[in-house]
Short mmCIF file of C-alpha atoms in Angstrom, two decimals:
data_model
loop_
_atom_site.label_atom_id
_atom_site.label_comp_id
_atom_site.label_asym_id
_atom_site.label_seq_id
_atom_site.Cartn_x
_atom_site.Cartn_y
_atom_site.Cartn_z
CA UNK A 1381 -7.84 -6.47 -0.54
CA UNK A 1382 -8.42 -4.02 -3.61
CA UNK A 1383 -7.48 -0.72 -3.75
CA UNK A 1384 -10.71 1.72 -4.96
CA UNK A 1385 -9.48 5.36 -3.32
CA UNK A 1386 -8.47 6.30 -6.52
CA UNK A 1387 -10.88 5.55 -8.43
CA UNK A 1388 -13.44 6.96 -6.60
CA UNK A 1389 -11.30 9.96 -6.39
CA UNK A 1390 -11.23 10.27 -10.32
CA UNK A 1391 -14.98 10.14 -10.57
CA UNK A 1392 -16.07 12.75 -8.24
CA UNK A 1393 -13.16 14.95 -9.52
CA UNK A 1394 -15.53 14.94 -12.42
CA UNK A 1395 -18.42 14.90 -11.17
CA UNK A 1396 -18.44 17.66 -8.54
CA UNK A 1397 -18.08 19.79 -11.59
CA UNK A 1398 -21.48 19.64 -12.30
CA UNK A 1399 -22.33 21.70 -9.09
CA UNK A 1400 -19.39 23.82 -9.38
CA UNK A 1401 -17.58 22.22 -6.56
CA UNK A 1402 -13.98 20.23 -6.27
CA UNK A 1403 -13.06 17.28 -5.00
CA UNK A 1404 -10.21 17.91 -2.66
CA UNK A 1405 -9.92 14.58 -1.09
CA UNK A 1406 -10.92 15.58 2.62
CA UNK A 1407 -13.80 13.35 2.66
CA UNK A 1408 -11.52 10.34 2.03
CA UNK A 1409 -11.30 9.63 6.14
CA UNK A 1410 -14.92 9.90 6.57
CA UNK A 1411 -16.32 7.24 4.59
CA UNK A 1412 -13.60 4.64 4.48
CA UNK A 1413 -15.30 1.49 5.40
CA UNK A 1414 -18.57 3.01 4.93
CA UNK A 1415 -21.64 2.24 2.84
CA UNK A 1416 -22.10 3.68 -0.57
CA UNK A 1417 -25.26 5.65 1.13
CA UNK A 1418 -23.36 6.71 4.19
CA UNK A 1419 -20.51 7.95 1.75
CA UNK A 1420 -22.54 9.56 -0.06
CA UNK A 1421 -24.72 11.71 2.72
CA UNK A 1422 -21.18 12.68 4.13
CA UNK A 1423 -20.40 14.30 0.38
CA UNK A 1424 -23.63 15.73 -0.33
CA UNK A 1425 -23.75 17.48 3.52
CA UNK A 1426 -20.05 18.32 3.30
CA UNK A 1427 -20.09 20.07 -0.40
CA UNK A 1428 -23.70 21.21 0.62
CA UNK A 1429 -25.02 19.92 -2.72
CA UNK A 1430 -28.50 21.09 -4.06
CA UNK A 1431 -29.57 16.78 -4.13
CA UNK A 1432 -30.89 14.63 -2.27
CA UNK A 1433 -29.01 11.65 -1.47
CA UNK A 1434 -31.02 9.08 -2.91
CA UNK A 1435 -30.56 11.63 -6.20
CA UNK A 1436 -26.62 11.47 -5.60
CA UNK A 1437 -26.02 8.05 -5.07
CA UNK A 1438 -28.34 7.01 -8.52
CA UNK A 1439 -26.66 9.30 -10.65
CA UNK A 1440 -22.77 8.66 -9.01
CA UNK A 1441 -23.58 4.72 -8.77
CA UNK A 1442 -22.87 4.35 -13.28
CA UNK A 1443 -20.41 5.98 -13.48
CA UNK A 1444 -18.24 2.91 -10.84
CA UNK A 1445 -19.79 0.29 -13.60
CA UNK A 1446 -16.89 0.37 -16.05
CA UNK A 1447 -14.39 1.30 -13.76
CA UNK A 1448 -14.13 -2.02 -11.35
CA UNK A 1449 -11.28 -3.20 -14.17
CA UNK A 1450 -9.09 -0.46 -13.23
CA UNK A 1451 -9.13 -1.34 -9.45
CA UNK A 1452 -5.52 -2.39 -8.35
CA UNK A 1453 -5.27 -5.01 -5.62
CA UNK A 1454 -3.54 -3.77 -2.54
CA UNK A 1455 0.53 -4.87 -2.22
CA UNK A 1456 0.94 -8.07 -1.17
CA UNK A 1457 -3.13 -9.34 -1.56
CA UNK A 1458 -2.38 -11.62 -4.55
CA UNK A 1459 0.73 -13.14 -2.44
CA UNK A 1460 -1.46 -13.81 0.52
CA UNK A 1461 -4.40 -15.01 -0.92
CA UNK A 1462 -2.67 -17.84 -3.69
CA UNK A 1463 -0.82 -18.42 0.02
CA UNK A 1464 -3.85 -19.75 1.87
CA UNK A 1465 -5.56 -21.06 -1.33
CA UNK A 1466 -2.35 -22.78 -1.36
CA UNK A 1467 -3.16 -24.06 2.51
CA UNK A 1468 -6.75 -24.60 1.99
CA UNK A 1469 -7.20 -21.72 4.35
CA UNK A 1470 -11.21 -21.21 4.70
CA UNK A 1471 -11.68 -17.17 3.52
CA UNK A 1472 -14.51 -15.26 3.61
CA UNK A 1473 -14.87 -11.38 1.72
CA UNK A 1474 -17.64 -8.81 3.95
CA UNK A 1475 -17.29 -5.83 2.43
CA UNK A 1476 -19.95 -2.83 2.99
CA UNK A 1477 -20.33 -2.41 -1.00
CA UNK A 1478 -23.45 -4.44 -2.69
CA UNK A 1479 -22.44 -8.38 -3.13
CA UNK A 1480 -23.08 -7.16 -6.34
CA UNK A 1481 -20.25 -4.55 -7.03
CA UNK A 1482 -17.95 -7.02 -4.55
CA UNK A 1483 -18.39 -9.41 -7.10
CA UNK A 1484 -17.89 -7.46 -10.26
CA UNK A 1485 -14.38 -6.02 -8.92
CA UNK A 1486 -13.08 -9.35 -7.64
CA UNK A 1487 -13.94 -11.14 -11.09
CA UNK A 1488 -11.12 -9.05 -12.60
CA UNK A 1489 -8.64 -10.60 -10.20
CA UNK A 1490 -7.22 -14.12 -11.27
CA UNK A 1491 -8.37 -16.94 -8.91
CA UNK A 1492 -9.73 -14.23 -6.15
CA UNK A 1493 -13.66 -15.48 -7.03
CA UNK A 1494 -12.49 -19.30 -6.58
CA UNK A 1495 -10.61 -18.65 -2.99
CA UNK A 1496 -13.35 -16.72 -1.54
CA UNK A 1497 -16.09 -19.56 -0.19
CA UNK A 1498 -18.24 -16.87 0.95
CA UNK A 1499 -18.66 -13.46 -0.06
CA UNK A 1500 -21.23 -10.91 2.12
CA UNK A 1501 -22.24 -7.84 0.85
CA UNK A 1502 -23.75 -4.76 2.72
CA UNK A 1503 -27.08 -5.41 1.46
CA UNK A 1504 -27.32 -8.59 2.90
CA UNK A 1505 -27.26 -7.93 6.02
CA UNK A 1506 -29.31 -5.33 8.51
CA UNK A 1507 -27.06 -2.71 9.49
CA UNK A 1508 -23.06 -2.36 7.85
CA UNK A 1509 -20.01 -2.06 9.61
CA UNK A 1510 -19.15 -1.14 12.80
CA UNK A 1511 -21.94 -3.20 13.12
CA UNK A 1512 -20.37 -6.72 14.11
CA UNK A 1513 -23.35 -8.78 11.94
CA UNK A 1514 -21.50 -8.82 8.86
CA UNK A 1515 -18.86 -10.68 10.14
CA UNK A 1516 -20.68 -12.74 12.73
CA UNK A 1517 -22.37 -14.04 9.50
CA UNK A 1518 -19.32 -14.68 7.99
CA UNK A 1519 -18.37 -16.46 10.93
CA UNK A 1520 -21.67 -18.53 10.67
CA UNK A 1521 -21.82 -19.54 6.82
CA UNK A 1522 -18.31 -20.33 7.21
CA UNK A 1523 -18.99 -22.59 9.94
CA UNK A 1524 -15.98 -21.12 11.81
CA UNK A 1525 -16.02 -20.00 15.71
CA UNK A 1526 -15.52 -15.90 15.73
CA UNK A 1527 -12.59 -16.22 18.15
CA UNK A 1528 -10.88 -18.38 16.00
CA UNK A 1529 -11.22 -15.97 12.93
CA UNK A 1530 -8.98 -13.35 11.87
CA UNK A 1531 -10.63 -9.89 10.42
CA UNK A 1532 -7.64 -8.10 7.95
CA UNK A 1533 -9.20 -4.70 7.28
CA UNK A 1534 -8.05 -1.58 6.30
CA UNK A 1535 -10.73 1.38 7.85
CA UNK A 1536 -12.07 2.47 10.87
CA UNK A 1537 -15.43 1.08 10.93
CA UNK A 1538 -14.25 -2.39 9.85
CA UNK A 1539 -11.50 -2.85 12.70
CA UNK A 1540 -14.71 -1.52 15.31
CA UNK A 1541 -16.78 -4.19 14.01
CA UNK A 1542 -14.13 -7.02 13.99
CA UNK A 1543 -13.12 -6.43 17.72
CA UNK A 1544 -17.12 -6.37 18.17
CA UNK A 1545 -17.60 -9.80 16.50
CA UNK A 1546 -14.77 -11.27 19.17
CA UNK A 1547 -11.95 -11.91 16.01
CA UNK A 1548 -8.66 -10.76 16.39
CA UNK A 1549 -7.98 -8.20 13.96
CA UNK A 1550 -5.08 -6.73 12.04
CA UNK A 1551 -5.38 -3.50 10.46
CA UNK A 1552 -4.01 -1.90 7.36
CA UNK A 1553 -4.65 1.73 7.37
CA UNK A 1554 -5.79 2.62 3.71
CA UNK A 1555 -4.78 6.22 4.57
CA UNK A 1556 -1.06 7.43 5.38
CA UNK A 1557 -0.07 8.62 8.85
CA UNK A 1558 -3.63 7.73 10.27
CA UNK A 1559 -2.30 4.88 12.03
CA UNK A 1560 -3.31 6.50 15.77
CA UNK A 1561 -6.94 5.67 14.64
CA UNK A 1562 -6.18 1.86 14.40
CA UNK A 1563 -5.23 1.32 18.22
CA UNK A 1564 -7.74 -1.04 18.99
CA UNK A 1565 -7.09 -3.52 16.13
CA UNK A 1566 -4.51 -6.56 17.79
CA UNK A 1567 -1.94 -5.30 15.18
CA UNK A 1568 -1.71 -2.50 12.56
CA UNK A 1569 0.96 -3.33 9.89
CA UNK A 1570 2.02 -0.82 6.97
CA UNK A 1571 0.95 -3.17 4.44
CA UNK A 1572 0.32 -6.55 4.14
CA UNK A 1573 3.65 -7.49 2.95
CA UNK A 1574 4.52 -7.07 6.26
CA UNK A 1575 1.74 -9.88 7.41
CA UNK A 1576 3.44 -12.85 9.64
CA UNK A 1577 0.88 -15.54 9.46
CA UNK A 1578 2.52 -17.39 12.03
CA UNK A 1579 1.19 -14.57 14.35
CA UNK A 1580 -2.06 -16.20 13.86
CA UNK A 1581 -1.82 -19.71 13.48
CA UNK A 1582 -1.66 -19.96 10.27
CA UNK A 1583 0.82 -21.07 7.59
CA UNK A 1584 4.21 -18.94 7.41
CA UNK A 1585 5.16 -17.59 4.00
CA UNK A 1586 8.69 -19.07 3.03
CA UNK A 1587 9.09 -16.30 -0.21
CA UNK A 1588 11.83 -14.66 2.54
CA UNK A 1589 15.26 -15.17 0.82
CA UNK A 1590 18.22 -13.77 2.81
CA UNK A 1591 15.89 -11.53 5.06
CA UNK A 1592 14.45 -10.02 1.91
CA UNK A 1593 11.54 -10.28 -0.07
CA UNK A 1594 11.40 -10.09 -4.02
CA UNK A 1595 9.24 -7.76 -5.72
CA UNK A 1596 7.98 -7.46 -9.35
CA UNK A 1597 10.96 -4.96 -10.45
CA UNK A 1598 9.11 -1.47 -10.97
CA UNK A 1599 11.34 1.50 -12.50
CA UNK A 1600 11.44 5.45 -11.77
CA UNK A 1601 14.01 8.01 -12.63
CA UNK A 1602 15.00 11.67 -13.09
CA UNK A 1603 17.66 14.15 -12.19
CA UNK A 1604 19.01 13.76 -8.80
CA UNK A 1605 17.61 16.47 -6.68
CA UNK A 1606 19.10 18.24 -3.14
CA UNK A 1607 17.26 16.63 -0.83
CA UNK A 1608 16.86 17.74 3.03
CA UNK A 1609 20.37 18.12 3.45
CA UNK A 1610 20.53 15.05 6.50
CA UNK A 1611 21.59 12.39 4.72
CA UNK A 1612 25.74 13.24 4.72
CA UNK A 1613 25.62 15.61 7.19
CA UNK A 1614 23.22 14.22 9.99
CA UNK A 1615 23.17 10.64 9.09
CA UNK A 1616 26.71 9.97 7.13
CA UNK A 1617 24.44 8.66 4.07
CA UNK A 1618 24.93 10.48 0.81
CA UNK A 1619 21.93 9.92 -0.64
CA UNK A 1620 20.77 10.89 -4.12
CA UNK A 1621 17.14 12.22 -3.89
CA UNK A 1622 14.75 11.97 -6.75
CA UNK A 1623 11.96 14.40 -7.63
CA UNK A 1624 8.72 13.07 -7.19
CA UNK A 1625 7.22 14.93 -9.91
CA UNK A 1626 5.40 13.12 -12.35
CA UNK A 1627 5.74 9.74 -9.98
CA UNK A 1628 3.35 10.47 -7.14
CA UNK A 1629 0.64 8.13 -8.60
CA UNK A 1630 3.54 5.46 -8.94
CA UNK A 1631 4.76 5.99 -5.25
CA UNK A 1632 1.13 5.89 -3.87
CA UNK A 1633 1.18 2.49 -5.42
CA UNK A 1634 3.86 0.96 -3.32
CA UNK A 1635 3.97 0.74 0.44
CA UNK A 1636 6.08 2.23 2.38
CA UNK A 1637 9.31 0.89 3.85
CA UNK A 1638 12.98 -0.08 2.77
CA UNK A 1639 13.49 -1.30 -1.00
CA UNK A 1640 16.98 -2.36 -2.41
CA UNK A 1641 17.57 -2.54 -6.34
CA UNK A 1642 20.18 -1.36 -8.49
CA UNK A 1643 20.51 2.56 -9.95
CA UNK A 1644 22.21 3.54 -13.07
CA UNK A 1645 24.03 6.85 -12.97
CA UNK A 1646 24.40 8.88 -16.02
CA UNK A 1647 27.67 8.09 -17.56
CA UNK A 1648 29.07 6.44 -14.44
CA UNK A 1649 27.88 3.55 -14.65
CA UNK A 1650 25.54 1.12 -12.35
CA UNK A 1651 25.71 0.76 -8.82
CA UNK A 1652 24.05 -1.57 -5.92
CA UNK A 1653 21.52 0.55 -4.33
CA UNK A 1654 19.27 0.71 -0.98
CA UNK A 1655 16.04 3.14 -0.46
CA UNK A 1656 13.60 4.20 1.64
CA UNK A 1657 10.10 5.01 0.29
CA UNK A 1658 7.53 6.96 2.33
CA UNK A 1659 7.34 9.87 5.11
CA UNK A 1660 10.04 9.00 7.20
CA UNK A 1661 8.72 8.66 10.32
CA UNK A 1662 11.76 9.99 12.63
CA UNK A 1663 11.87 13.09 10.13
CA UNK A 1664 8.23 13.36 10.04
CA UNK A 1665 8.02 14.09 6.27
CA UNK A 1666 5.25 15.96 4.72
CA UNK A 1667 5.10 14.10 1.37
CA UNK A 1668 6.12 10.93 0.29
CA UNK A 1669 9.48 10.68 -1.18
CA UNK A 1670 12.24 8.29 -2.22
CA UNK A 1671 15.60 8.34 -1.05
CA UNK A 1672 17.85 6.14 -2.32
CA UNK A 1673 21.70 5.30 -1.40
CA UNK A 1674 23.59 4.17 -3.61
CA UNK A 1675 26.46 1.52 -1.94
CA UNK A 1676 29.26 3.24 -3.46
CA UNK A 1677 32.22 5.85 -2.08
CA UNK A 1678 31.79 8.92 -4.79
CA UNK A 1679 34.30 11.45 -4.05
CA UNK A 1680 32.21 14.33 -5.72
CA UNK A 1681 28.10 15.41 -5.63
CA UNK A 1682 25.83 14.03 -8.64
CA UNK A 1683 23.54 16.70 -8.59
CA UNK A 1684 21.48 17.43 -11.49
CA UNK A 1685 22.63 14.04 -13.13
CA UNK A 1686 20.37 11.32 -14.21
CA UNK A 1687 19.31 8.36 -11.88
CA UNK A 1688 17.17 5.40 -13.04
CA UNK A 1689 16.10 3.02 -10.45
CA UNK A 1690 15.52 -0.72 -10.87
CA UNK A 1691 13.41 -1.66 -7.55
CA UNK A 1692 13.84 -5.51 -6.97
CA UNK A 1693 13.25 -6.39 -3.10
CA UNK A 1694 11.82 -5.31 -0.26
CA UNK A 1695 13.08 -5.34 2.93
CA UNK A 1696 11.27 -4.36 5.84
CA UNK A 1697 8.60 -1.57 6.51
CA UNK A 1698 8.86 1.86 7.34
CA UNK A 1699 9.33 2.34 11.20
CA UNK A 1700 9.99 5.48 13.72
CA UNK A 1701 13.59 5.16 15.90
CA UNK A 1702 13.96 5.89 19.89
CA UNK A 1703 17.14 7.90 18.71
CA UNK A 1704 19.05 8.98 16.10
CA UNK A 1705 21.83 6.34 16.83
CA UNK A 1706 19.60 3.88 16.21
CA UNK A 1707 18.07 4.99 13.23
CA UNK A 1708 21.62 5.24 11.28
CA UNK A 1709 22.46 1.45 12.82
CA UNK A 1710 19.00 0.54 11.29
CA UNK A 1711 20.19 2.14 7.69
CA UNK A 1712 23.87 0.62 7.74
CA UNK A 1713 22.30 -3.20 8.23
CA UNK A 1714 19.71 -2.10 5.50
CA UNK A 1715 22.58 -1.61 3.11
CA UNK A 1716 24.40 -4.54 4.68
CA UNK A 1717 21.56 -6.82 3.40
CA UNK A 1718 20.58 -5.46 0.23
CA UNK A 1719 24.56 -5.37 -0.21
CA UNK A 1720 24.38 -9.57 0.28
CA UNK A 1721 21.12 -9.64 -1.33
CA UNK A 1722 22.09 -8.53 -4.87
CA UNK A 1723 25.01 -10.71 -5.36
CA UNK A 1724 22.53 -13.74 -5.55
CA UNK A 1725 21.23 -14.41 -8.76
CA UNK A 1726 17.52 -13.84 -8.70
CA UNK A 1727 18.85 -10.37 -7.76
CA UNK A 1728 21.92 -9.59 -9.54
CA UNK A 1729 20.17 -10.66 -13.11
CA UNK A 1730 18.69 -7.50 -12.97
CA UNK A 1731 22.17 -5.11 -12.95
CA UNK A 1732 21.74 -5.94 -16.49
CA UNK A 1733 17.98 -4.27 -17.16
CA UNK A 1734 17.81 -1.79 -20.45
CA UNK A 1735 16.45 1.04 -18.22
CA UNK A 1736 19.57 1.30 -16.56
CA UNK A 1737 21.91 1.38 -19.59
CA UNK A 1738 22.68 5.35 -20.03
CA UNK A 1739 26.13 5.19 -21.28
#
């Protein structure tokens, strides 16, 4: 439910400097989901550092202390969990971390300590994940048949010992494009804003409003950049590409998928706006990137002219297309509904943000 990538990330970026190695991030798919002790033997073998691991993990293990406050949850966590507080939906939190560290990162999230009626950490039970114990004790100090349980996890090892336990188990890959590694989960979603409940018996959300849902507004800019040159010629989309530089860490923040707002344009003026955020599955791009179309005939190119983006909605997730006929269809009923969308006030409120005003 929290996001700690990057701040483990930041500390052995520092830390590796202290044996003259760098942290390069290649480890990352290796010891998501796994122990702190497991993690750290794949680090020490892998940089072929002059410790033991025992040695690693004591000196590393401080450092996390004072960084718990800076752990974002995921997109989407706080929504579902206040939803099935709000539907006295029994949770449990089994994590492979210490109940210790579990419960020092959860206290910084409003209400999260309250909802959870049991929390399991790794050290109270015999052998981690994919081991099914952790969550067949879940299962038992919950009082709750494993069948009728539902596993949400986001790595490898924790989908394995969900399906093990006999839950039914949706994923949420906590690495990009690694989705192929999921397949045995029941369903792998982009992000949990893309969670039906319903699925799985339990309460539907009913924030939807007009096939979109509302996001806290979030803002990025710069000069508008030539993009992959597909959007007017390929897909009959002008769109007006932003550089990512300087906004990757923002971008990593928010999942991917289809995002409506509204975009001021230099002098011109502001403008109702659909855009995709991610890798573009059909494209297959490298890096992450935002797109945005802007719902608006211009007769001439804006390149090299300021854009600021106000992101208010989201509307579905990123997806791949059979053919390019039906990828374009997909992006004309995007702008169709963002187009409806921010003519209702909770939406169209925000045509009016400072960060737009450029003129």
């Amino acid at each position: 439910m929290a996001e700690a990538d990057g701040i483990l990330s930041e500390i052995l970026k520092v830390f590796l400097v202290k044996y003259g190695k760098q942290w390069d991030g290649r480890e990352a798919l290796k010891i998501a989901g796994k122990t702190p002790f497991e993690s750290a033997a794949v680090i020490v073998e892998d940089y072929e550092l002059p410790c033991a691991t025992e040695e690693f993990v004591s000196e590393i293990t401080p450092m996390f202390s004072n960084q718990w406050c800076k752990i974002k949850a995921l997109p989407g966590a706080d929504r579902l969990i206040k939803h099935l507080r709000h539907h006295e939906v029994p949770m449990a939190l089994a994590s492979n971390s210490p109940k210790e560290n579990i419960e020092a990162k959860i206290s910084y999230h409003e209400g999260w300590k309250e909802t959870f009626s049991v929390v399991i950490g790794g050290d109270e039970v015999r052998i981690g994940k994919p081991s099914p114990e952790i969550f067949l004790e879940a299962a038992n100090r919950l009082k709750i048949e494993p069948p009728n349980l539902l596993v949400i996890e986001d790595s490898v090892p924790g989908v394995t010992a969900g399906k093990a336990a006999g839950m039914e188990v949706v994923a949420v890959p906590s690495l990009p494009k690694q989705t192929h590694l999921y397949t045995s989960a029941d369903e792998v979603i982009n992000s949990l804003l893309d969670l039906g409940p319903e699925k799985w018996g339990l309460p539907p959300f009913q924030d939807w409003i007009e096939r979109t849902l509302p996001v806290e507004p979030w803002h990025i800019g710069g000069p508008i950049i030539k993009g992959f040159g597909r959007g007017s010629k390929l897909l009959g989309v002008p769109t007006a590409n932003l550089s990512t530089e300087g906004y990757s860490d923002l971008l990593s923040e928010h999942p991917s998928g289809v995002y409506f707002g509204w975009a001021g344009l230099s002098a011109r003026g502001v403008y109702k706006m659909v855009t995709s955020i991610g890798w573009n599955p059909y494209f297959d791009n490298k890096e992450k990137t935002i797109e945005p179309w802007l719902l608006h005939k211009f007769d001439e190119n804006f390149y090299g002219e300021e854009l600021r983006l106000v992101i208010v909605g989201y509307i579905r997730a990123e997806a791949n297309f059979p053919s390019l006929e039906s990828l374009i269809a997909k992006i004309h009923e995007d702008g169709d509904v963002a187009e409806r969308a921010l003519g209702l006030p909770l939406y169209a409120k925000h045509r009016d943000d400072p960060y737009l005003k450029m003129y």
